[in-house]
Short mmCIF file of C-alpha atoms in Angstrom, two decimals:
data_model
loop_
_atom_site.label_atom_id
_atom_site.label_comp_id
_atom_site.label_asym_id
_atom_site.label_seq_id
_atom_site.Cartn_x
_atom_site.Cartn_y
_atom_site.Cartn_z
CA UNK F 1 123.00 14.45 92.13
CA UNK F 2 121.58 16.82 89.67
CA UNK F 3 120.52 13.97 87.40
CA UNK F 4 118.95 12.16 90.27
CA UNK F 5 117.09 15.20 91.32
CA UNK F 6 115.79 15.87 87.81
CA UNK F 7 114.68 12.26 87.46
CA UNK F 8 112.87 12.40 90.78
CA UNK F 9 111.15 15.62 89.77
CA UNK F 10 110.06 14.15 86.47
CA UNK F 11 108.67 11.10 88.19
CA UNK F 12 106.73 13.25 90.62
CA UNK F 13 105.24 15.28 87.82
CA UNK F 14 104.26 12.15 85.95
CA UNK F 15 102.51 10.70 89.00
CA UNK F 16 100.75 14.02 89.60
CA UNK F 17 99.52 14.10 86.04
CA UNK F 18 98.30 10.52 86.20
CA UNK F 19 96.49 11.21 89.43
CA UNK F 20 94.67 14.18 87.86
CA UNK F 21 93.53 12.15 84.91
CA UNK F 22 92.18 9.40 87.11
CA UNK F 23 89.95 11.76 89.05
CA UNK F 24 88.25 12.99 85.85
CA UNK F 25 87.29 9.48 84.79
CA UNK F 26 85.62 8.54 88.08
CA UNK F 27 81.83 8.75 88.01
CA UNK F 28 80.22 11.33 90.20
CA UNK F 29 78.36 10.34 93.32
CA UNK F 30 75.10 11.66 91.88
CA UNK F 31 75.58 9.59 88.72
CA UNK F 32 76.10 6.37 90.69
CA UNK F 33 73.01 6.93 92.81
CA UNK F 34 70.04 5.11 91.31
CA UNK F 35 67.65 7.70 92.81
CA UNK F 36 69.42 10.71 91.31
CA UNK F 37 67.97 13.05 88.69
CA UNK F 38 70.20 11.56 85.99
CA UNK F 39 68.56 8.23 86.63
CA UNK F 40 65.19 9.91 86.19
CA UNK F 41 66.32 11.51 82.96
CA UNK F 42 67.48 8.19 81.64
CA UNK F 43 64.06 6.79 82.47
CA UNK F 44 62.47 9.56 80.38
CA UNK F 45 64.57 8.58 77.36
CA UNK F 46 63.34 4.99 77.59
CA UNK F 47 60.46 3.51 75.59
CA UNK F 48 57.42 5.78 75.39
CA UNK F 49 54.51 5.23 77.71
CA UNK F 50 51.74 3.04 76.36
CA UNK F 51 49.19 5.83 76.93
CA UNK F 52 51.07 8.20 74.59
CA UNK F 53 51.63 5.66 71.89
CA UNK F 54 50.00 6.49 68.56
CA UNK F 55 46.59 4.99 67.88
CA UNK F 56 46.91 1.69 66.10
CA UNK F 57 44.10 2.82 63.87
CA UNK F 58 46.33 5.59 62.56
CA UNK F 59 49.20 3.20 61.87
CA UNK F 60 47.02 0.88 59.81
CA UNK F 61 45.01 1.96 56.77
CA UNK F 62 41.39 2.65 57.62
CA UNK F 63 39.13 -0.24 56.72
CA UNK F 64 35.83 0.58 55.03
CA UNK F 65 32.59 -0.20 56.75
CA UNK F 66 31.48 -3.78 56.16
CA UNK F 67 28.16 -2.47 54.89
CA UNK F 68 30.02 -0.51 52.22
CA UNK F 69 32.82 -2.97 51.51
CA UNK F 70 31.00 -4.43 48.56
CA UNK F 71 29.81 -1.92 46.03
CA UNK F 72 26.98 -3.13 43.92
CA UNK F 73 27.24 -2.30 40.24
CA UNK F 74 25.05 0.45 38.91
CA UNK F 75 21.59 -0.93 38.49
CA UNK F 76 19.78 0.01 35.26
CA UNK F 77 17.20 2.72 35.74
CA UNK F 78 13.63 1.57 35.37
CA UNK F 79 12.09 2.41 32.04
CA UNK F 80 10.58 5.83 32.10
CA UNK F 81 6.88 5.86 31.21
CA UNK F 82 6.34 6.63 27.58
CA UNK F 83 4.24 9.64 26.79
CA UNK F 84 0.71 8.80 25.82
CA UNK F 85 0.14 8.53 22.10
CA UNK F 86 -2.11 11.05 20.42
CA UNK F 87 -5.55 9.89 19.32
CA UNK F 88 -6.19 11.01 15.77
CA UNK F 89 -9.33 11.08 13.66
CA UNK F 90 -9.52 10.96 9.88
CA UNK F 91 -11.41 14.28 10.00
CA UNK F 92 -11.42 17.22 12.42
CA UNK F 93 -14.41 18.91 10.78
CA UNK F 94 -16.78 18.13 7.93
CA UNK F 95 -20.21 19.03 6.57
CA UNK F 96 -23.39 17.14 5.80
CA UNK F 97 -25.98 18.58 3.49
CA UNK F 98 -29.08 16.42 3.73
CA UNK F 99 -31.16 14.94 6.53
CA UNK F 100 -30.21 11.29 6.89
CA UNK F 101 -26.80 11.79 5.26
CA UNK F 102 -23.94 9.95 6.97
CA UNK F 103 -20.17 10.15 7.29
CA UNK F 104 -17.83 7.52 8.69
CA UNK F 105 -15.37 8.84 11.25
CA UNK F 106 -12.33 6.67 11.94
CA UNK F 107 -9.99 6.78 14.93
CA UNK F 108 -6.42 5.52 14.91
CA UNK F 109 -5.96 3.89 18.32
CA UNK F 110 -4.96 0.57 19.87
CA UNK F 111 -7.66 0.60 22.55
CA UNK F 112 -11.39 0.29 22.01
CA UNK F 113 -12.94 3.57 20.93
CA UNK F 114 -16.21 4.90 22.32
CA UNK F 115 -18.11 7.65 20.46
CA UNK F 116 -20.45 10.38 21.66
CA UNK F 117 -22.24 13.47 20.32
CA UNK F 118 -22.77 16.61 22.36
CA UNK F 119 -25.89 17.51 20.38
CA UNK F 120 -27.86 14.49 19.23
CA UNK F 121 -30.67 16.76 18.06
CA UNK F 122 -28.31 17.84 15.26
CA UNK F 123 -26.18 14.73 14.64
CA UNK F 124 -25.88 11.28 16.16
CA UNK F 125 -22.96 8.88 16.13
CA UNK F 126 -23.01 5.08 16.27
CA UNK F 127 -20.69 2.74 18.18
CA UNK F 128 -18.56 2.44 15.04
CA UNK F 129 -18.22 6.21 14.46
CA UNK F 130 -20.92 6.63 11.77
CA UNK F 131 -22.26 10.20 12.01
CA UNK F 132 -25.85 10.84 10.85
CA UNK F 133 -27.44 14.19 9.94
CA UNK F 134 -30.57 14.80 12.11
CA UNK F 135 -31.28 18.51 11.80
CA UNK F 136 -29.47 21.71 10.71
CA UNK F 137 -26.90 22.91 13.22
CA UNK F 138 -23.51 22.08 14.66
CA UNK F 139 -22.40 19.16 16.83
CA UNK F 140 -19.14 17.92 18.28
CA UNK F 141 -18.36 14.22 17.96
CA UNK F 142 -15.91 12.91 20.56
CA UNK F 143 -13.89 9.70 20.40
CA UNK F 144 -12.35 8.24 23.54
CA UNK F 145 -9.78 5.45 23.75
CA UNK F 146 -8.36 4.82 27.22
CA UNK F 147 -7.12 8.17 28.54
CA UNK F 148 -7.02 9.71 25.07
CA UNK F 149 -9.74 11.80 23.43
CA UNK F 150 -10.19 13.49 20.07
CA UNK F 151 -13.04 15.51 18.60
CA UNK F 152 -14.46 16.43 15.23
CA UNK F 153 -17.04 19.10 14.42
CA UNK F 154 -19.89 18.30 12.03
CA UNK F 155 -21.84 21.08 10.34
CA UNK F 156 -25.30 19.95 9.32
CA UNK F 157 -26.20 22.55 6.74
CA UNK F 158 -29.71 23.42 5.76
CA UNK F 159 -30.90 21.51 2.73
CA UNK F 160 -32.33 24.13 0.41
CA UNK F 161 -33.95 21.47 -1.74
CA UNK F 162 -35.88 19.97 1.15
CA UNK F 163 -39.33 21.43 1.39
CA UNK F 164 -42.02 20.66 3.93
CA UNK F 165 -44.18 17.87 2.70
CA UNK F 166 -47.65 18.96 1.81
CA UNK F 167 -50.50 16.59 1.62
CA UNK F 168 -51.70 16.62 -1.97
CA UNK F 169 -55.25 17.68 -2.53
CA UNK F 170 -57.38 14.74 -3.46
CA UNK F 171 -60.04 15.28 -6.04
CA UNK F 172 -62.90 12.84 -5.77
CA UNK F 173 -63.33 10.50 -8.69
CA UNK F 174 -60.60 12.15 -10.69
CA UNK F 175 -57.72 10.34 -12.24
CA UNK F 176 -54.23 11.76 -11.70
CA UNK F 177 -53.04 13.99 -14.46
CA UNK F 178 -50.83 12.19 -16.93
CA UNK F 179 -47.19 13.11 -17.00
CA UNK F 180 -46.82 16.01 -19.39
CA UNK F 181 -44.82 15.28 -22.47
CA UNK F 182 -41.42 16.90 -22.36
CA UNK F 183 -40.94 19.43 -25.08
CA UNK F 184 -37.76 21.19 -26.16
CA UNK F 185 -37.25 24.59 -24.70
CA UNK F 186 -38.11 27.39 -27.05
CA UNK F 187 -35.13 29.51 -26.01
CA UNK F 188 -31.72 28.69 -27.41
CA UNK F 189 -29.16 28.36 -24.61
CA UNK F 190 -25.37 28.50 -24.95
CA UNK F 191 -24.22 25.63 -22.73
CA UNK F 192 -20.52 26.46 -23.08
CA UNK F 193 -21.10 29.99 -21.78
CA UNK F 194 -23.21 28.69 -18.89
CA UNK F 195 -20.50 26.14 -18.04
CA UNK F 196 -17.80 28.81 -17.94
CA UNK F 197 -19.90 31.18 -15.82
CA UNK F 198 -20.80 28.42 -13.37
CA UNK F 199 -17.18 27.42 -12.88
CA UNK F 200 -16.24 31.05 -12.27
CA UNK F 201 -18.95 31.48 -9.64
CA UNK F 202 -18.44 28.15 -7.87
CA UNK F 203 -15.22 26.33 -7.04
CA UNK F 204 -15.19 22.89 -8.64
CA UNK F 205 -11.53 21.94 -8.34
CA UNK F 206 -9.62 20.66 -11.35
CA UNK F 207 -12.16 20.35 -14.17
CA UNK F 208 -11.23 19.97 -17.81
CA UNK F 209 -13.25 19.57 -21.00
CA UNK F 210 -13.22 15.88 -21.94
CA UNK F 211 -12.64 14.67 -25.48
CA UNK F 212 -14.62 11.94 -27.21
CA UNK F 213 -12.60 9.01 -25.80
CA UNK F 214 -12.55 10.23 -22.20
CA UNK F 215 -16.25 11.06 -22.36
CA UNK F 216 -17.03 7.54 -23.51
CA UNK F 217 -14.77 6.11 -20.79
CA UNK F 218 -16.47 8.00 -17.93
CA UNK F 219 -19.98 8.18 -19.42
CA UNK F 220 -20.43 5.00 -21.50
CA UNK F 221 -23.04 5.44 -24.25
CA UNK F 222 -23.22 9.22 -24.10
CA UNK F 223 -21.22 9.81 -27.28
CA UNK F 224 -23.62 7.58 -29.26
CA UNK F 225 -26.59 9.88 -28.64
CA UNK F 226 -27.08 12.62 -31.25
CA UNK F 227 -26.64 16.05 -29.64
CA UNK F 228 -26.64 19.69 -30.67
CA UNK F 229 -24.36 20.64 -27.75
CA UNK F 230 -22.27 18.53 -25.42
CA UNK F 231 -20.10 20.11 -22.71
CA UNK F 232 -18.64 17.36 -20.53
CA UNK F 233 -16.37 18.69 -17.78
CA UNK F 234 -14.57 15.89 -15.94
CA UNK F 235 -12.09 15.68 -13.09
CA UNK F 236 -9.08 13.45 -13.64
CA UNK F 237 -7.77 13.86 -10.08
CA UNK F 238 -7.88 10.89 -7.71
CA UNK F 239 -9.76 12.96 -5.14
CA UNK F 240 -12.69 13.84 -7.43
CA UNK F 241 -14.81 16.45 -5.66
CA UNK F 242 -17.30 17.22 -8.44
CA UNK F 243 -18.15 17.43 -12.13
CA UNK F 244 -20.40 19.41 -14.46
CA UNK F 245 -22.02 17.99 -17.63
CA UNK F 246 -24.37 19.87 -20.00
CA UNK F 247 -26.06 18.27 -23.03
CA UNK F 248 -28.63 19.35 -25.60
CA UNK F 249 -30.08 16.35 -27.45
CA UNK F 250 -31.48 16.58 -30.97
CA UNK F 251 -34.46 14.38 -30.18
CA UNK F 252 -36.46 14.80 -26.98
CA UNK F 253 -36.87 11.03 -26.81
CA UNK F 254 -33.18 10.79 -25.89
CA UNK F 255 -33.51 12.96 -22.77
CA UNK F 256 -34.28 10.00 -20.51
CA UNK F 257 -31.36 8.02 -21.96
CA UNK F 258 -28.94 10.87 -21.19
CA UNK F 259 -30.31 11.23 -17.66
CA UNK F 260 -29.90 7.49 -17.10
CA UNK F 261 -26.23 7.62 -18.18
CA UNK F 262 -25.53 10.61 -15.93
CA UNK F 263 -27.27 9.04 -12.92
CA UNK F 264 -25.26 5.84 -13.48
CA UNK F 265 -22.07 7.92 -13.21
CA UNK F 266 -23.20 9.40 -9.88
CA UNK F 267 -24.12 5.99 -8.48
CA UNK F 268 -20.80 4.43 -9.52
CA UNK F 269 -18.82 7.19 -7.81
CA UNK F 270 -20.98 7.12 -4.67
CA UNK F 271 -20.61 3.33 -4.42
CA UNK F 272 -16.82 3.47 -4.18
CA UNK F 273 -15.58 4.95 -7.41
CA UNK F 274 -14.74 8.21 -5.67
CA UNK F 275 -12.51 6.15 -3.29
CA UNK F 276 -11.86 8.87 -0.67
CA UNK F 277 -14.53 9.28 2.07
CA UNK F 278 -14.91 13.01 1.50
CA UNK F 279 -15.25 12.58 -2.27
CA UNK F 280 -17.66 9.67 -1.81
CA UNK F 281 -19.85 11.81 0.45
CA UNK F 282 -19.79 14.63 -2.09
CA UNK F 283 -21.04 12.38 -4.90
CA UNK F 284 -23.65 10.59 -2.79
CA UNK F 285 -25.10 13.72 -1.18
CA UNK F 286 -24.61 16.44 -3.78
CA UNK F 287 -25.06 14.76 -7.17
CA UNK F 288 -28.05 16.04 -9.14
CA UNK F 289 -29.43 15.42 -12.68
CA UNK F 290 -32.09 17.79 -14.07
CA UNK F 291 -33.58 18.56 -17.47
CA UNK F 292 -35.48 21.33 -19.15
CA UNK F 293 -36.80 20.54 -22.60
CA UNK F 294 -34.02 18.96 -24.62
CA UNK F 295 -31.37 20.26 -22.18
CA UNK F 296 -29.91 18.00 -19.48
CA UNK F 297 -27.47 18.91 -16.73
CA UNK F 298 -25.57 16.83 -14.22
CA UNK F 299 -23.91 18.75 -11.38
CA UNK F 300 -21.94 17.44 -8.40
CA UNK F 301 -21.26 20.30 -6.01
CA UNK F 302 -22.20 21.28 -2.47
CA UNK F 303 -24.10 24.27 -3.94
CA UNK F 304 -25.92 22.13 -6.49
CA UNK F 305 -29.31 23.60 -5.58
CA UNK F 306 -28.15 27.12 -6.50
CA UNK F 307 -26.63 25.86 -9.74
CA UNK F 308 -29.86 24.06 -10.64
CA UNK F 309 -31.80 27.28 -10.06
CA UNK F 310 -29.42 29.13 -12.37
CA UNK F 311 -29.83 26.41 -15.01
CA UNK F 312 -33.64 26.59 -14.95
CA UNK F 313 -33.48 30.38 -15.09
CA UNK F 314 -31.90 30.08 -18.56
CA UNK F 315 -35.23 29.02 -20.00
CA UNK F 316 -37.48 31.68 -18.49
#
């Protein structure tokens, strides 16, 4: 009986335990109701609402604007305007020493050059740039080529040798006086000393005393004339800006021959032998040959009139 009772008790306990477990597994009434809060919470866990979905534009990489989608390669910059070239003249200032004397100005430019003078009463200029001495004074010559201009100043110095022309007195029924015969000067003059003093008082450039061969080369025929004194100062530089020659002949008949040789030298240099424009102007405008008795002088210098006066004063 005891065994039966124990078995029955064990069976009852087992059934009781099984019954308790079954109640825990049953779903609650609220969970089975479709309208319950749990149903609502399950709805919240479902797929997100379309309105809260992320912008498709954020999910995909941003596309550039069609107007900027094609980048054009860097275009070359237009050529910057070149600065205007400078207009240059072969001289910025120069001097003329005699009325009617000329100097050729030249302008280095691609365009056509027009010339003008601000004082035509002093100096005029032609269409080609040739400046002409009109009267003593100062003038500015201007060259213009396109937008470029350049100027040069010309100093027309007073010609001390130019004297006002006087109408010679006419004597009725009287023949003109014959040319007086040239006689040697009575006073002995040291030409070497005069040459040295003149070069000290006036700037001649690079002068040197020429020997027999160089004298004959520059002054053909001069060495063949008998002389008591011969001081031939020549310039061997390419830009020859002046010379000084002093000769005393033994026979007065040779004076004209010496003067002819010296004048031929001046003419050859003025006609292109001097080569440079400034040197050519110096020889053509400032070359002078004078004589006093048996003494002859050739001087090429801008102060030739003063030097001639000093030469003539030697014989007073």
